[in-house]
Short mmCIF file of C-alpha atoms and ligand atoms in Angstrom, two decimals:
data_model
loop_
_atom_site.label_atom_id
_atom_site.label_comp_id
_atom_site.label_asym_id
_atom_site.label_seq_id
_atom_site.Cartn_x
_atom_site.Cartn_y
_atom_site.Cartn_z
CA MET A 426 42.91 -46.45 85.50
CA LYS A 427 40.27 -44.96 87.95
CA ILE A 428 37.99 -42.04 87.38
CA ALA A 429 39.48 -39.13 89.48
CA ASP A 430 37.17 -36.36 88.23
CA ALA A 431 34.12 -35.65 86.24
CA ARG A 432 32.50 -32.34 85.57
CA VAL A 433 29.75 -30.88 83.61
CA VAL A 434 30.43 -27.86 81.39
CA VAL A 435 27.29 -25.88 80.05
CA THR A 436 28.19 -23.19 77.30
CA CYS A 437 26.40 -21.31 74.64
CA PRO A 438 28.52 -20.29 71.65
CA GLY A 439 25.41 -19.38 69.76
CA ARG A 440 23.30 -22.17 71.19
CA ASN A 441 23.53 -24.31 74.48
CA PHE A 442 25.52 -27.34 74.79
CA VAL A 443 26.20 -29.61 77.83
CA THR A 444 29.35 -31.62 77.98
CA LEU A 445 30.76 -34.19 80.45
CA LYS A 446 34.54 -34.30 80.87
CA ILE A 447 35.96 -37.30 82.67
CA THR A 448 39.67 -37.33 84.10
CA THR A 449 41.34 -40.47 85.26
CA ASP A 450 44.06 -40.81 87.84
CA ASP A 451 46.64 -41.29 85.18
CA GLY A 452 45.76 -37.99 83.48
CA LEU A 453 43.77 -39.17 80.47
CA THR A 454 40.57 -37.17 79.78
CA GLY A 455 37.49 -38.17 77.80
CA VAL A 456 34.39 -36.01 76.69
CA GLY A 457 30.72 -36.91 76.18
CA ASP A 458 27.80 -34.86 74.76
CA ALA A 459 24.95 -34.27 77.05
CA THR A 460 22.86 -31.77 75.21
CA LEU A 461 19.12 -32.18 75.15
CA ASN A 462 17.72 -29.11 73.32
CA GLY A 463 15.42 -26.97 75.43
CA ARG A 464 15.88 -29.19 78.54
CA GLU A 465 19.72 -28.90 78.93
CA LEU A 466 19.85 -28.12 82.64
CA ALA A 467 17.77 -31.19 83.62
CA VAL A 468 20.61 -33.48 82.20
CA ALA A 469 23.26 -31.18 83.67
CA SER A 470 21.57 -31.57 86.99
CA TYR A 471 21.14 -35.38 86.52
CA LEU A 472 24.74 -35.68 85.92
CA THR A 473 26.14 -33.42 88.51
CA GLU A 474 23.83 -34.46 91.36
CA HIS A 475 23.24 -38.04 90.77
CA VAL A 476 25.85 -39.66 88.34
CA VAL A 477 29.19 -37.84 88.99
CA PRO A 478 29.46 -38.81 92.64
CA ALA A 479 28.96 -42.48 91.74
CA LEU A 480 31.67 -42.26 88.99
CA ILE A 481 34.62 -41.04 91.20
CA GLY A 482 36.95 -44.09 92.02
CA ARG A 483 35.22 -46.37 89.38
CA ASP A 484 37.52 -48.27 86.89
CA ALA A 485 37.43 -46.18 83.67
CA ALA A 486 37.99 -49.22 81.54
CA ARG A 487 34.76 -50.95 82.46
CA ILE A 488 32.37 -49.18 79.96
CA GLU A 489 29.66 -51.82 79.78
CA ASP A 490 29.68 -52.48 83.56
CA THR A 491 29.35 -48.63 84.05
CA TRP A 492 26.52 -48.48 81.57
CA GLN A 493 24.51 -51.34 83.16
CA TYR A 494 25.26 -49.90 86.55
CA LEU A 495 23.66 -46.49 85.63
CA TYR A 496 20.84 -47.96 83.66
CA LYS A 497 19.71 -50.69 86.08
CA GLY A 498 20.98 -48.96 89.04
CA ALA A 499 18.63 -45.86 88.59
CA TYR A 500 15.68 -48.03 88.73
CA TRP A 501 13.87 -45.56 86.54
CA ARG A 502 14.77 -46.79 83.12
CA ARG A 503 14.82 -45.01 79.72
CA GLY A 504 13.57 -41.50 78.89
CA PRO A 505 15.60 -38.74 77.21
CA VAL A 506 17.12 -37.19 80.38
CA THR A 507 18.35 -40.50 81.70
CA MET A 508 19.58 -41.83 78.51
CA THR A 509 21.26 -38.59 77.58
CA ALA A 510 23.14 -38.55 80.85
CA ILE A 511 24.23 -42.25 80.29
CA ALA A 512 25.30 -41.43 76.67
CA ALA A 513 27.58 -38.72 78.10
CA VAL A 514 29.34 -41.12 80.43
CA ASP A 515 29.54 -43.93 77.77
CA THR A 516 30.89 -41.63 75.24
CA ALA A 517 33.61 -40.12 77.48
CA LEU A 518 34.67 -43.59 78.51
CA TRP A 519 34.98 -44.79 74.80
CA ASP A 520 37.15 -41.69 74.27
CA ILE A 521 39.47 -42.62 77.23
CA LYS A 522 39.71 -46.24 76.07
CA GLY A 523 40.86 -45.06 72.74
CA LYS A 524 43.36 -42.71 74.06
CA ALA A 525 44.61 -45.53 76.50
CA ALA A 526 45.09 -47.97 73.54
CA GLY A 527 46.52 -45.14 71.34
CA LEU A 528 43.74 -45.99 68.74
CA PRO A 529 40.83 -43.97 67.06
CA VAL A 530 37.61 -45.32 68.54
CA TYR A 531 36.58 -46.76 65.16
CA GLN A 532 39.46 -49.22 65.35
CA LEU A 533 38.10 -50.57 68.62
CA LEU A 534 34.78 -51.02 67.14
CA GLY A 535 36.12 -53.41 64.32
CA GLY A 536 37.78 -50.84 62.05
CA ARG A 537 36.64 -49.17 58.85
CA SER A 538 33.81 -50.69 56.76
CA ARG A 539 33.98 -47.84 54.26
CA ASP A 540 36.15 -44.96 52.99
CA GLY A 541 34.07 -42.16 54.64
CA VAL A 542 30.78 -41.24 56.00
CA THR A 543 28.20 -39.88 53.40
CA VAL A 544 26.35 -36.95 54.84
CA TYR A 545 23.39 -35.00 53.90
CA GLY A 546 23.03 -31.22 54.23
CA HIS A 547 19.92 -29.01 54.76
CA ALA A 548 18.64 -26.87 51.96
CA ASN A 549 15.91 -24.64 53.11
CA ALA A 550 14.03 -21.60 52.09
CA GLU A 551 10.72 -20.02 51.97
CA THR A 552 9.90 -20.45 48.31
CA VAL A 553 10.54 -23.16 45.75
CA ASP A 554 12.67 -20.79 43.63
CA GLU A 555 14.98 -19.93 46.43
CA VAL A 556 15.26 -23.52 47.67
CA LEU A 557 16.63 -24.44 44.24
CA THR A 558 19.35 -22.02 44.74
CA GLU A 559 20.16 -23.61 48.17
CA VAL A 560 20.20 -27.12 46.76
CA GLY A 561 22.65 -25.90 44.11
CA ARG A 562 24.73 -24.36 46.89
CA TYR A 563 25.05 -27.75 48.61
CA THR A 564 25.86 -29.68 45.39
CA GLU A 565 28.69 -27.08 44.69
CA LEU A 566 29.95 -27.81 48.27
CA GLY A 567 30.11 -31.45 47.14
CA TYR A 568 27.20 -32.85 48.99
CA ARG A 569 25.79 -35.97 47.39
CA ALA A 570 22.45 -36.02 49.57
CA VAL A 571 20.47 -32.85 50.44
CA ARG A 572 17.32 -32.53 52.61
CA VAL A 573 14.80 -30.15 51.16
CA GLN A 574 12.44 -28.01 53.38
CA THR A 575 10.43 -24.90 52.15
CA GLY A 576 7.82 -22.58 53.67
CA VAL A 577 4.16 -23.44 52.99
CA PRO A 578 2.10 -20.88 51.27
CA GLY A 579 -0.56 -19.62 53.55
CA LEU A 580 1.57 -20.20 56.81
CA ASP A 581 3.80 -17.65 58.41
CA ALA A 582 6.51 -19.97 59.74
CA THR A 583 7.32 -23.67 59.04
CA TYR A 584 9.68 -26.17 60.77
CA GLY A 585 12.94 -26.44 58.89
CA VAL A 586 13.13 -22.95 57.28
CA GLY A 587 15.59 -20.64 58.99
CA LYS A 588 16.68 -17.09 58.73
CA ASP A 589 20.33 -18.15 58.45
CA LYS A 590 20.70 -20.70 55.62
CA LEU A 591 23.84 -22.84 56.79
CA PHE A 592 23.20 -22.48 60.64
CA TYR A 593 19.51 -23.29 61.20
CA GLU A 594 18.59 -22.95 64.89
CA PRO A 595 14.93 -23.42 65.86
CA ALA A 596 15.26 -22.95 69.84
CA ASP A 597 15.06 -19.30 69.47
CA ALA A 598 13.38 -17.83 72.70
CA ALA A 599 13.38 -18.30 76.40
CA LEU A 600 9.80 -19.36 76.16
CA PRO A 601 8.50 -21.20 73.07
CA THR A 602 7.39 -19.09 70.11
CA GLU A 603 4.14 -20.40 68.57
CA THR A 604 3.62 -21.11 64.92
CA ALA A 605 0.32 -22.09 62.99
CA TRP A 606 0.04 -25.34 60.95
CA SER A 607 -2.33 -26.50 58.26
CA THR A 608 -1.97 -30.12 57.07
CA PRO A 609 -4.12 -29.51 53.76
CA HIS A 610 -1.84 -26.58 52.76
CA TYR A 611 1.37 -28.67 53.55
CA LEU A 612 0.14 -31.80 51.64
CA SER A 613 -0.64 -29.92 48.39
CA HIS A 614 2.52 -28.13 48.38
CA VAL A 615 5.33 -30.63 49.05
CA PRO A 616 4.97 -32.73 45.86
CA GLU A 617 5.41 -29.60 43.72
CA VAL A 618 8.62 -28.71 45.55
CA PHE A 619 10.12 -32.18 44.79
CA ARG A 620 8.89 -32.16 41.21
CA ARG A 621 10.89 -28.88 40.69
CA VAL A 622 13.90 -30.11 42.52
CA ARG A 623 14.17 -33.33 40.41
CA GLU A 624 13.56 -31.49 37.21
CA GLU A 625 16.35 -29.07 38.03
CA PHE A 626 19.10 -31.65 39.43
CA GLY A 627 18.22 -34.83 37.75
CA PRO A 628 17.89 -38.49 39.01
CA HIS A 629 21.07 -38.92 40.90
CA LEU A 630 21.24 -36.35 43.64
CA GLN A 631 19.84 -38.14 46.94
CA LEU A 632 16.86 -36.19 48.21
CA LEU A 633 15.24 -36.30 51.58
CA HIS A 634 12.40 -34.69 53.48
CA ASP A 635 11.51 -34.27 57.19
CA VAL A 636 7.79 -34.34 58.01
CA HIS A 637 8.70 -33.82 61.66
CA HIS A 638 5.91 -35.78 63.19
CA ARG A 639 3.06 -33.62 61.85
CA LEU A 640 0.83 -36.14 59.96
CA THR A 641 -1.44 -39.11 60.83
CA PRO A 642 -0.69 -42.42 59.17
CA ILE A 643 -3.10 -42.21 56.39
CA GLU A 644 -1.97 -38.51 55.61
CA ALA A 645 1.66 -39.74 55.54
CA ALA A 646 0.71 -42.76 53.24
CA ARG A 647 -0.86 -40.12 50.90
CA LEU A 648 2.30 -37.91 50.90
CA GLY A 649 4.65 -40.95 50.56
CA ALA A 650 2.67 -42.05 47.49
CA SER A 651 2.58 -38.48 45.90
CA LEU A 652 6.34 -38.29 46.37
CA GLU A 653 7.08 -41.63 44.62
CA PRO A 654 7.92 -40.12 41.18
CA TYR A 655 10.61 -38.12 42.74
CA ALA A 656 12.51 -41.17 44.39
CA LEU A 657 13.31 -39.75 47.73
CA THR A 658 16.01 -41.55 49.85
CA TRP A 659 13.64 -41.06 52.69
CA MET A 660 10.66 -39.40 54.25
CA GLU A 661 11.45 -38.64 57.87
CA ASP A 662 9.34 -38.81 60.91
CA PRO A 663 6.06 -38.96 58.98
CA VAL A 664 4.15 -39.42 62.17
CA PRO A 665 4.63 -39.34 65.88
CA ALA A 666 6.15 -42.65 66.67
CA GLU A 667 4.99 -43.65 70.16
CA LEU A 668 2.62 -45.90 68.32
CA GLN A 669 5.08 -48.12 66.53
CA GLU A 670 2.44 -50.17 64.67
CA GLY A 671 1.03 -46.83 63.17
CA PHE A 672 3.88 -47.34 60.53
CA ARG A 673 2.13 -50.37 59.27
CA LEU A 674 -0.56 -48.30 57.46
CA ILE A 675 1.97 -46.08 55.94
CA ARG A 676 4.10 -49.05 54.68
CA GLN A 677 1.00 -50.70 53.01
CA HIS A 678 0.59 -47.62 50.86
CA THR A 679 3.86 -46.23 49.66
CA THR A 680 7.30 -47.38 48.63
CA THR A 681 8.80 -44.08 49.64
CA PRO A 682 11.48 -45.20 52.19
CA LEU A 683 10.84 -44.15 55.82
CA ALA A 684 13.18 -42.94 58.37
CA VAL A 685 12.49 -42.42 62.13
CA GLY A 686 14.12 -42.27 65.46
CA GLU A 687 15.67 -39.01 66.45
CA VAL A 688 13.64 -38.60 69.62
CA PHE A 689 14.07 -42.38 70.54
CA ASN A 690 16.15 -43.23 73.51
CA SER A 691 16.55 -47.01 73.50
CA ILE A 692 16.16 -50.08 71.40
CA TRP A 693 12.75 -50.55 73.10
CA ASP A 694 11.55 -47.56 71.22
CA CYS A 695 12.26 -48.99 67.77
CA ARG A 696 12.17 -52.83 68.25
CA GLN A 697 8.82 -53.38 66.52
CA LEU A 698 9.66 -50.78 63.77
CA ILE A 699 12.75 -52.70 63.15
CA GLN A 700 11.63 -56.28 63.54
CA GLU A 701 8.63 -55.89 61.43
CA GLN A 702 10.62 -54.02 58.81
CA LEU A 703 8.21 -51.03 58.91
CA ILE A 704 11.13 -48.57 58.36
CA ASP A 705 14.21 -48.30 56.23
CA TYR A 706 16.41 -46.08 58.26
CA ILE A 707 16.83 -45.89 62.06
CA ARG A 708 17.88 -42.21 63.09
CA THR A 709 18.77 -42.69 66.68
CA THR A 710 22.10 -41.01 67.63
CA VAL A 711 24.82 -41.33 70.33
CA VAL A 712 23.74 -38.57 72.68
CA HIS A 713 20.06 -39.38 72.95
CA ALA A 714 20.25 -43.21 72.73
CA GLY A 715 22.53 -44.11 75.51
CA GLY A 716 25.75 -43.61 73.92
CA ILE A 717 28.07 -45.68 71.58
CA SER A 718 27.51 -49.00 73.43
CA HIS A 719 23.55 -48.89 73.25
CA LEU A 720 23.44 -47.33 69.84
CA ARG A 721 25.49 -50.15 68.47
CA ARG A 722 22.88 -52.68 69.86
CA ILE A 723 20.25 -50.71 67.98
CA PHE A 724 22.26 -50.76 64.80
CA ASP A 725 23.07 -54.48 65.09
CA LEU A 726 19.32 -55.44 65.51
CA ALA A 727 18.62 -53.17 62.49
CA ALA A 728 21.25 -55.06 60.41
CA LEU A 729 19.30 -58.20 60.87
CA HIS A 730 16.25 -56.71 59.32
CA HIS A 731 17.48 -54.76 56.34
CA VAL A 732 17.32 -51.43 58.22
CA ARG A 733 20.11 -48.93 57.82
CA SER A 734 21.46 -46.17 60.03
CA GLY A 735 20.75 -42.60 59.26
CA SER A 736 21.81 -40.85 62.39
CA HIS A 737 20.42 -37.43 63.53
CA GLY A 738 22.94 -34.74 63.28
CA ALA A 739 21.19 -31.38 63.85
CA THR A 740 23.19 -28.43 65.32
CA ASP A 741 21.87 -29.13 68.82
CA LEU A 742 23.98 -32.26 68.97
CA SER A 743 27.56 -30.96 69.72
CA PRO A 744 30.73 -31.73 67.74
CA VAL A 745 31.46 -34.36 70.48
CA CYS A 746 28.33 -36.20 69.49
CA MET A 747 29.21 -35.80 65.81
CA ALA A 748 32.72 -37.28 66.45
CA ALA A 749 31.30 -40.30 68.27
CA ALA A 750 28.68 -40.85 65.67
CA LEU A 751 31.31 -40.88 62.79
CA HIS A 752 33.40 -43.55 64.53
CA LEU A 753 30.33 -45.80 64.64
CA ASP A 754 29.14 -44.86 61.16
CA ILE A 755 32.41 -45.88 59.67
CA SER A 756 32.56 -49.14 61.37
CA ILE A 757 29.03 -50.71 61.20
CA PRO A 758 28.06 -52.87 58.20
CA ASN A 759 24.61 -51.20 57.75
CA PHE A 760 25.46 -47.64 57.60
CA GLY A 761 22.98 -45.58 55.50
CA LEU A 762 23.42 -41.76 55.79
CA GLN A 763 24.54 -39.33 58.45
CA GLU A 764 22.86 -36.00 58.89
CA TYR A 765 25.30 -33.03 58.95
CA MET A 766 24.09 -29.51 59.90
CA ARG A 767 27.16 -27.49 59.98
CA HIS A 768 28.01 -25.81 63.34
CA THR A 769 29.02 -22.16 63.58
CA PRO A 770 32.66 -21.04 63.78
CA GLU A 771 32.12 -20.24 67.51
CA THR A 772 30.92 -23.77 68.26
CA ASP A 773 33.68 -25.26 66.27
CA ALA A 774 36.28 -23.21 68.28
CA VAL A 775 34.77 -24.31 71.59
CA PHE A 776 34.90 -27.93 70.51
CA PRO A 777 38.26 -28.53 68.43
CA HIS A 778 37.83 -31.65 66.40
CA ASP A 779 39.69 -33.74 64.07
CA TYR A 780 36.81 -34.74 61.75
CA ARG A 781 36.68 -33.09 58.42
CA PHE A 782 34.34 -32.68 55.44
CA GLU A 783 35.61 -33.61 51.84
CA ASP A 784 33.72 -34.62 48.77
CA GLY A 785 30.41 -35.06 50.52
CA MET A 786 31.77 -37.13 53.30
CA LEU A 787 32.90 -36.71 56.83
CA HIS A 788 36.02 -38.35 57.99
CA PRO A 789 36.51 -39.17 61.64
CA GLY A 790 40.40 -38.65 61.66
CA GLU A 791 43.15 -40.87 63.13
CA ARG A 792 43.75 -39.33 66.49
CA PRO A 793 43.38 -41.63 69.48
CA GLY A 794 40.05 -41.66 71.13
CA LEU A 795 37.28 -39.54 69.48
CA GLY A 796 39.48 -36.74 68.21
CA VAL A 797 37.39 -34.03 69.97
CA ASP A 798 37.80 -31.79 73.01
CA ILE A 799 36.24 -28.92 74.75
CA ASP A 800 38.15 -25.80 75.19
CA GLU A 801 36.93 -25.01 78.77
CA ASP A 802 38.43 -21.34 78.86
CA LEU A 803 36.65 -20.49 75.71
CA ALA A 804 33.45 -22.19 76.68
CA ALA A 805 33.47 -20.07 79.92
CA GLN A 806 33.05 -17.06 77.87
CA TYR A 807 29.65 -18.15 76.63
CA PRO A 808 27.26 -18.54 79.63
CA TYR A 809 24.08 -20.57 79.23
CA GLN A 810 20.91 -18.83 77.75
CA PRO A 811 17.47 -20.31 78.17
CA ALA A 812 16.11 -21.22 74.79
CA GLN A 813 13.27 -23.53 74.04
CA LEU A 814 11.81 -25.15 70.78
CA PRO A 815 8.54 -23.69 69.26
CA VAL A 816 5.10 -25.02 69.89
CA ASN A 817 2.71 -25.57 66.96
CA ARG A 818 -0.96 -24.88 66.78
CA LEU A 819 -3.66 -25.77 64.19
CA GLN A 820 -5.29 -22.75 62.77
CA ASP A 821 -8.18 -23.16 65.24
CA GLY A 822 -5.86 -22.94 68.17
CA THR A 823 -5.38 -26.68 68.84
CA VAL A 824 -1.91 -27.62 69.88
CA HIS A 825 -0.25 -29.97 67.25
CA SER A 826 3.12 -31.65 66.93
CA TRP A 827 5.84 -29.05 65.71
C1 GCO B 34 16.53 -33.05 62.20
C2 GCO B 34 15.67 -32.57 63.33
C3 GCO B 34 16.06 -31.37 63.97
C4 GCO B 34 15.19 -31.23 65.27
C5 GCO B 34 16.10 -30.63 66.40
C6 GCO B 34 15.37 -30.48 67.74
O1 GCO B 34 16.18 -33.92 61.41
O2 GCO B 34 17.65 -32.45 62.05
O3 GCO B 34 14.34 -32.85 63.09
O4 GCO B 34 15.90 -30.31 63.20
O5 GCO B 34 14.12 -30.32 65.01
O6 GCO B 34 17.11 -31.45 66.53
O7 GCO B 34 16.21 -30.20 68.60
MG1 MG B 35 14.17 -34.59 61.90
#
């Protein structure tokens, strides 16, 4: 079973996606997501120019060997572009292996550890009153876990609050739009949001919040402590995590559980966070962390240290990544939660998939492989459109994390 063809498809059914499609000499195909929001063409070029020529003629069954070949063989290790490209190859080869075996990929990973994959949705709105309505909308749809983000009084625009409620997309312009930020305004507002949500929805709905890397450790410690009465499932990305030991300080001051990892690309980015038990959930996902093979290593390390998975599932991760994530989520022992931002109908049509939402859970389906594909004819009708994520500045003009 040799790789006969591999090609990269870039499409924009409302937002940009990069997909690798591999075909074997016996006619099997596999797909892998290669989308890196705002930097899509860097990965497309990495794959087309440097990876695809080396794939032709390789044994499609040798997933681990191909992973090592691309990782060690590049000499330049890690980083989002490299690891996203490797992830795409790895995911496509798992898809092919499943089809060759006639089994859904989760069966190759050890079979089911649970009935379904519990997901959280995104309730977002400018005001607290409006966000209560949004949370209610998600509970009516059957969600058991909801992430809550609101605007901050005094600030014009805030991460996590979109114009379109179900389909939030922040990469909205060819060059970054700029937004203003104030930590004092934010810190005094968020506890009141969660007080109101708990009051309205009671103690059992799982609640989450994404800080999106905008605080320092001591500020995050204060926020975590002030949210303790509202028993969040997690506080996400409280600080930029290049400095892994920065989490020690947050940990010393609050019992609010911590989640981090959507921008991590390898086990080396979270090794200390996991081994020192500085976090509760690791949020790396298939497309940005080297594919199913590498992500499974991260989750195995996490399992040894009481850390559960909480994979990133924003709309900039394509349905191909979501399908792959679900096969892993359903099989690992230490699954926590899966993020699920619904894709638009246009995106769902370009990526027909077998997974389905029911009673607050996603189910990967029983089709051999990953159960997802790309409709290349339809994809061709949506050409690439440059779009980048916003840049955040403090009110005095200093560039800040967005
Ligand atoms: C999340 C993330 C996203 C990111 C986006 C960037 O938790 O879902 O923070 O909203 O901002 O994936 O491309
Ligand atoms: Mg996030």
